Backbone as JSON, one array per atom type, in Angstrom:
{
  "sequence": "XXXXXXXXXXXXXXXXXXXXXXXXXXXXXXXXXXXXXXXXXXXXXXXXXXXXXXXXXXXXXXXXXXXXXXXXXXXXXXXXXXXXXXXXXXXXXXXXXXXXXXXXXXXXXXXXXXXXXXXXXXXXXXXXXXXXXXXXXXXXXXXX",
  "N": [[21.5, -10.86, 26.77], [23.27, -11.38, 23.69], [24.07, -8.24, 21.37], [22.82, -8.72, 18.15], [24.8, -9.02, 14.97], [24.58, -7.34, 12.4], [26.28, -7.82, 9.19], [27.18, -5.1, 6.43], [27.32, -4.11, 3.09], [28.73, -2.71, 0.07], [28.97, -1.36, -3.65], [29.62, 1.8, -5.12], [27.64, 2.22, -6.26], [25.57, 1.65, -4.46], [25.9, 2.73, -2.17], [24.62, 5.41, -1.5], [22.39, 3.79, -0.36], [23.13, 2.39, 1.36], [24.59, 4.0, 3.5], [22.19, 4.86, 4.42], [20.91, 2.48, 5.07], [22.22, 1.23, 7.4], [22.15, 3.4, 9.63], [19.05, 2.67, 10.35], [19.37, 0.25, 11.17], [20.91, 0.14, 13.32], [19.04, 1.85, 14.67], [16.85, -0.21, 15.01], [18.32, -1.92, 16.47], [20.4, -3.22, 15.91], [23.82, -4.31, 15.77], [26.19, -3.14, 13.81], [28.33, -3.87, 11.59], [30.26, -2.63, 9.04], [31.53, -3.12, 5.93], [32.38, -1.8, 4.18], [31.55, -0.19, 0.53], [33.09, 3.04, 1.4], [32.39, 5.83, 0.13], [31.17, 7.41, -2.75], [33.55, 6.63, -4.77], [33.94, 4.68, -7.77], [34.3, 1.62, -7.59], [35.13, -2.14, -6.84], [32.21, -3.96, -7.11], [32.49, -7.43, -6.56], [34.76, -7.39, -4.77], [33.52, -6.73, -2.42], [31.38, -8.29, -1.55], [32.73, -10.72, -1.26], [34.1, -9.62, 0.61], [31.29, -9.88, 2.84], [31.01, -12.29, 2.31], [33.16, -13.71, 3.83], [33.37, -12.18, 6.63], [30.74, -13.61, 7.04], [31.45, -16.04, 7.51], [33.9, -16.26, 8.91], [32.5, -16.01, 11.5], [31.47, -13.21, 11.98], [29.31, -11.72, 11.51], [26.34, -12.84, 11.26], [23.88, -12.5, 9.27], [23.59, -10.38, 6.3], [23.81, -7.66, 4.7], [23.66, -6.37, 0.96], [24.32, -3.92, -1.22], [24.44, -3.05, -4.78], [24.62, -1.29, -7.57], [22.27, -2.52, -9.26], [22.4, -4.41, -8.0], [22.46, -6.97, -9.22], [24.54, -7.87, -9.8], [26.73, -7.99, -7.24], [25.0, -9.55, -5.82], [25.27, -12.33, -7.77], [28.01, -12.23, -7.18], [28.23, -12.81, -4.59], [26.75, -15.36, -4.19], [28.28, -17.2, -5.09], [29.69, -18.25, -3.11], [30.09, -21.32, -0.99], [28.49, -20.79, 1.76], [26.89, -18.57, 1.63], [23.46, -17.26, 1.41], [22.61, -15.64, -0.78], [19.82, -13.32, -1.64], [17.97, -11.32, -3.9], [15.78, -9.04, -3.78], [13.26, -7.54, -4.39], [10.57, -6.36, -3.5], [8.39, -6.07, -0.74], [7.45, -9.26, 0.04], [8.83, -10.86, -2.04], [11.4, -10.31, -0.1], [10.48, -11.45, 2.17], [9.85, -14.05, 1.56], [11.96, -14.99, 0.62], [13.12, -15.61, 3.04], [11.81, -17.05, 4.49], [11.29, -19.43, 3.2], [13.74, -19.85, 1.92], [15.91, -19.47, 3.7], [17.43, -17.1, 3.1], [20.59, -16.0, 3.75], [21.71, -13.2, 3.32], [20.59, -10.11, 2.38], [19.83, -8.47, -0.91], [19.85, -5.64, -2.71], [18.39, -3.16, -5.21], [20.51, -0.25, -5.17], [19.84, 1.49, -7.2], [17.65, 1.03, -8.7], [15.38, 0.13, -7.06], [12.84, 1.7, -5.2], [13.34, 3.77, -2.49], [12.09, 3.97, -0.01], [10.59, 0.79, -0.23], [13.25, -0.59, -0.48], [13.51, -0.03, 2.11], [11.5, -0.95, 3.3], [12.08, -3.89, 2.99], [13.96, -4.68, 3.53], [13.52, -4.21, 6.69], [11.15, -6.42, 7.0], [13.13, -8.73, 5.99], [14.22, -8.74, 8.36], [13.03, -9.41, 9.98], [11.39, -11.61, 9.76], [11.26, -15.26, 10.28], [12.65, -18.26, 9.4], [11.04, -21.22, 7.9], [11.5, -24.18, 7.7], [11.64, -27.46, 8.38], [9.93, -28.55, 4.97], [11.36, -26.75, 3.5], [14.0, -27.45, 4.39], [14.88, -29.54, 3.29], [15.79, -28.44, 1.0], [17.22, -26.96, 1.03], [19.42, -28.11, 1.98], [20.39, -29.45, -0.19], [20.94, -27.76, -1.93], [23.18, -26.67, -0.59]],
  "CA": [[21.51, -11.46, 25.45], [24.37, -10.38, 22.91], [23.49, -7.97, 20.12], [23.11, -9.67, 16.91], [25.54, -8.48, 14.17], [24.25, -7.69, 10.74], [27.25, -7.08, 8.03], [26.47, -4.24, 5.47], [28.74, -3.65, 2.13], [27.71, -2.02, -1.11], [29.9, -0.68, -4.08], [28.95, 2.78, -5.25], [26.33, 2.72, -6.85], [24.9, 1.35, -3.39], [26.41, 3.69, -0.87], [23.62, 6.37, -0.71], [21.2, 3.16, 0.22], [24.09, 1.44, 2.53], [24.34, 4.41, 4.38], [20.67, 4.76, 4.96], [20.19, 1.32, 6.23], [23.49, 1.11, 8.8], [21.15, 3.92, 10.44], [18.06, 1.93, 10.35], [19.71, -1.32, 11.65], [21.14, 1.22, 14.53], [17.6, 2.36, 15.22], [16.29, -1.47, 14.93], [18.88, -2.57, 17.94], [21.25, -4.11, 15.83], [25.11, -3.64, 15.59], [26.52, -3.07, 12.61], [29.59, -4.19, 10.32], [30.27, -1.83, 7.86], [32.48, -3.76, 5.12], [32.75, -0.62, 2.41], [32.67, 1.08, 0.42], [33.46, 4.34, 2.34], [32.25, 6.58, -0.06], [31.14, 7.13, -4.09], [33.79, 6.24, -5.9], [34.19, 3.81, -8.63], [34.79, 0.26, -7.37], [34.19, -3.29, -7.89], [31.14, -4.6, -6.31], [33.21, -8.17, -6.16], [35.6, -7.36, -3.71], [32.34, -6.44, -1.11], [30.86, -9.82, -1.62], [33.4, -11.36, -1.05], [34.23, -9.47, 2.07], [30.47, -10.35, 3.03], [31.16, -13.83, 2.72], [34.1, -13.7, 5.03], [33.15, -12.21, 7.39], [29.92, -14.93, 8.15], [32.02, -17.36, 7.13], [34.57, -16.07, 10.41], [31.5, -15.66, 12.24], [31.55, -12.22, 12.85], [27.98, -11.44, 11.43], [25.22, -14.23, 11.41], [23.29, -12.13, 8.07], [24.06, -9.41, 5.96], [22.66, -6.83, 3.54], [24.69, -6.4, -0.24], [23.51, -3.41, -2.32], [24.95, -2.32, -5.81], [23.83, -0.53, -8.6], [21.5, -3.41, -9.81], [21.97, -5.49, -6.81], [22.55, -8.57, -9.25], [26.27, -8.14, -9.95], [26.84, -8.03, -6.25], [24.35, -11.04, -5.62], [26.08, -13.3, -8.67], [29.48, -12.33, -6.67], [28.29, -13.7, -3.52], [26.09, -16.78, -4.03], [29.32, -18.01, -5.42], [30.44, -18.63, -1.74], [28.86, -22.1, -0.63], [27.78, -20.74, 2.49], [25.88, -17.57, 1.35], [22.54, -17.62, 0.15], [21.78, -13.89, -1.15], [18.94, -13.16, -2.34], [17.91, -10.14, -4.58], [14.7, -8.67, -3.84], [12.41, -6.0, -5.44], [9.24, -6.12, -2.86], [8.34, -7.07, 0.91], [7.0, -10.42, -0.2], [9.87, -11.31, -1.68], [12.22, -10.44, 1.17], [9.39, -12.82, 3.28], [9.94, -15.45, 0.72], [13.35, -15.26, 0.78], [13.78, -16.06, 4.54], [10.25, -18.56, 5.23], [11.69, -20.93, 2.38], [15.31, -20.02, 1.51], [16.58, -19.51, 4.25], [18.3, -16.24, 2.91], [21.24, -14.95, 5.11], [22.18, -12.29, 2.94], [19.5, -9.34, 1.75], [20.71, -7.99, -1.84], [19.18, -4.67, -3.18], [19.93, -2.62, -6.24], [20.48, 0.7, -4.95], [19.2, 2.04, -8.47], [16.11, 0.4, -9.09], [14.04, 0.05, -6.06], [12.69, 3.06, -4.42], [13.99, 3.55, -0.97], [10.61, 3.44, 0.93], [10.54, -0.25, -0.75], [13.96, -0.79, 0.29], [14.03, -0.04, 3.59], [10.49, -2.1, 4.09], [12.22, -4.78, 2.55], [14.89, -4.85, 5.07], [12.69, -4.63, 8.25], [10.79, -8.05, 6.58], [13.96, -9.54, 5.96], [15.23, -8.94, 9.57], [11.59, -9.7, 10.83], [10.88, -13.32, 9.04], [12.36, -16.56, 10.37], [13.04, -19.45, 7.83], [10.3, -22.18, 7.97], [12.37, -25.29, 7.55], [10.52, -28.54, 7.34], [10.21, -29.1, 3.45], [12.43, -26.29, 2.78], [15.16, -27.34, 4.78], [15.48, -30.44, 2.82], [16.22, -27.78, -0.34], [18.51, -26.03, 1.43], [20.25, -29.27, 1.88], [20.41, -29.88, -1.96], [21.81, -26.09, -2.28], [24.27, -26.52, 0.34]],
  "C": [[22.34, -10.58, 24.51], [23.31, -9.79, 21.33], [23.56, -8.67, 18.86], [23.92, -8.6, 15.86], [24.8, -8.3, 12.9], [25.75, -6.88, 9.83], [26.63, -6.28, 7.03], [27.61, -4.24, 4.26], [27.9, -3.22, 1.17], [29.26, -1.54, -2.02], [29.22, 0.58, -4.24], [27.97, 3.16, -5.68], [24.97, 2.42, -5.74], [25.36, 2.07, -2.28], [25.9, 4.62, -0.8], [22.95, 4.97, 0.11], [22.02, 2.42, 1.54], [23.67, 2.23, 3.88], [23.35, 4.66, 5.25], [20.79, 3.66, 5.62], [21.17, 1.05, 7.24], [22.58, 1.92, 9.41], [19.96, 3.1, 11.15], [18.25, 0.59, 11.0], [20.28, -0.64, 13.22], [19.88, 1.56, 15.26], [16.75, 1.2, 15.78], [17.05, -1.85, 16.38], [20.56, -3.13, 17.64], [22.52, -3.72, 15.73], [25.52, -4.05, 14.1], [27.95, -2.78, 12.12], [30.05, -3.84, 8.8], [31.26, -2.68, 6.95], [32.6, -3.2, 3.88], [31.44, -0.9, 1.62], [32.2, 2.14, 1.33], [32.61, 5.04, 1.87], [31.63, 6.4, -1.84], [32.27, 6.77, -5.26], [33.98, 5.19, -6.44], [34.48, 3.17, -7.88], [34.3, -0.79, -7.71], [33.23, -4.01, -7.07], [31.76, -6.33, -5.55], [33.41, -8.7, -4.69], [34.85, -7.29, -2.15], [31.83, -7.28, -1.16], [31.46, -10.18, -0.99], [33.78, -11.11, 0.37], [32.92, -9.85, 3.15], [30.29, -11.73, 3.29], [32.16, -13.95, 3.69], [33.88, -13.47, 6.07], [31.76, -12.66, 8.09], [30.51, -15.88, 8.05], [33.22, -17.53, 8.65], [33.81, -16.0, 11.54], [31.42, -14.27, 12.65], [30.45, -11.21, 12.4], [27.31, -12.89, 11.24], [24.19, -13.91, 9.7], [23.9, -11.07, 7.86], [23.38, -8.57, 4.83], [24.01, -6.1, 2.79], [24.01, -5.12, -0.98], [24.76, -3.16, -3.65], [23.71, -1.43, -6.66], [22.09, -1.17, -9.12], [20.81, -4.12, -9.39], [22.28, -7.42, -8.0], [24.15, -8.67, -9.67], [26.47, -8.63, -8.93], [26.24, -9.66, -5.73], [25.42, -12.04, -6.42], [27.51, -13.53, -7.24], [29.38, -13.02, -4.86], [27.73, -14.81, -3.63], [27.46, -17.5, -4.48], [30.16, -18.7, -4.07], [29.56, -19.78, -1.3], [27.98, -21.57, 0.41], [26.93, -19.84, 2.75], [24.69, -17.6, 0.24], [22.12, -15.91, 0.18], [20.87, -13.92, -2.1], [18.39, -11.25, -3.01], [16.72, -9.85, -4.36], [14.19, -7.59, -4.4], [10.99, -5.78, -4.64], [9.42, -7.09, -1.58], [7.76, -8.68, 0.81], [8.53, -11.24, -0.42], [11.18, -11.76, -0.93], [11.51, -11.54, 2.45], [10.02, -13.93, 2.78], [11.08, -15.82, 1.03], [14.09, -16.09, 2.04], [13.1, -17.53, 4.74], [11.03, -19.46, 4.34], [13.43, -21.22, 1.94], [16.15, -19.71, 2.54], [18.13, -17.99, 4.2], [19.37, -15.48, 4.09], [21.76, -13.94, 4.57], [21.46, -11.68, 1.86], [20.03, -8.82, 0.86], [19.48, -6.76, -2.14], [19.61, -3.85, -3.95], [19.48, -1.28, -5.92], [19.92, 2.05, -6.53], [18.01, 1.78, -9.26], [15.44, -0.06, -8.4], [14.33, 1.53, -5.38], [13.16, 2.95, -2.82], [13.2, 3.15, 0.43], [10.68, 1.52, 0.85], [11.57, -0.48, -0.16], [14.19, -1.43, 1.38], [12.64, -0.96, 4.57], [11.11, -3.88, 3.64], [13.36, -5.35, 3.4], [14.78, -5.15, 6.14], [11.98, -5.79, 7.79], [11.99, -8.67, 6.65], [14.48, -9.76, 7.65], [14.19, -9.58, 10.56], [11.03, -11.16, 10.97], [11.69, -14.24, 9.55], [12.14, -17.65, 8.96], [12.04, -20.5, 8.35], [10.76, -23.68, 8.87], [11.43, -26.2, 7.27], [10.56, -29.14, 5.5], [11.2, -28.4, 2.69], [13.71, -26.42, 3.56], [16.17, -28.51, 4.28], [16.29, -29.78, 1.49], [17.52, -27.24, 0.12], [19.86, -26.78, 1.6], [21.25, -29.71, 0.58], [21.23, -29.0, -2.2], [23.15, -26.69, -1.78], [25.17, -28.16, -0.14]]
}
């Protein structure tokens, strides 16, 4: 059975928490698609969305995990893609929620305002939860 891909990207203000979870998704089983940034400096969260959407949109991850500073710049800059639904979380419920009803394929987190413990449980839920479907797959319909 092939490894599953998860894409990772972050601008700087998310590249301590990036790097952490590329580990953690390594440890989990999964392979991992680094899509920047490299390192701390200055950039535009944007441009990592966007590469996030591309590459599920080429197929060459199936989900993906977005952090910035805030986590909602980053989010804004991808839901703009029809076929990404990112969701922003702040607790393991939410990352549940996100998947059982929305169907989320792309975990957002703001590397500056959730603690990292939180984080990184919010990650293993997200990668853990399948999507329901049934009544929410008619929403997802509506979205899409």
């Amino acid at each position: 059975m092939p490894v599953e891909v998860i894409a990772i990207a972050s601008d700087h203000g998310g590249f301590d928490f990036k790097e952490l979870f590329k580990a953690d998704l390594k440890n989990y089983g999964y392979e991992v698609l680094d899509l920047g940034c490299y390192d701390n400096t200055s950039v535009d969260y944007p441009n990592y969305a966007n590469n996030m959407a591309e590459a599920i949109l080429d197929g060459n991850a199936m989900r993906g995990v977005l952090v910035c500073g805030s986590g909602i710049g980053i989010s804004i800059s991808a839901n703009r893609h029809k076929h990404i639904r990112a969701a922003l979380v702040h607790n393991t419920l939410t990352a549940k929620l996100c998947r059982e009803h929305n169907n989320a394929n792309v975990l957002v987190l703001g590397g500056r305002t959730t603690d990292i413990k939180v984080a990184k449980d919010c990650l293993r839920v997200f990668l853990d939860t399948g999507f329901e479907g049934g009544r929410h797959q008619d929403r997802i319909d509506i979205i899409s």
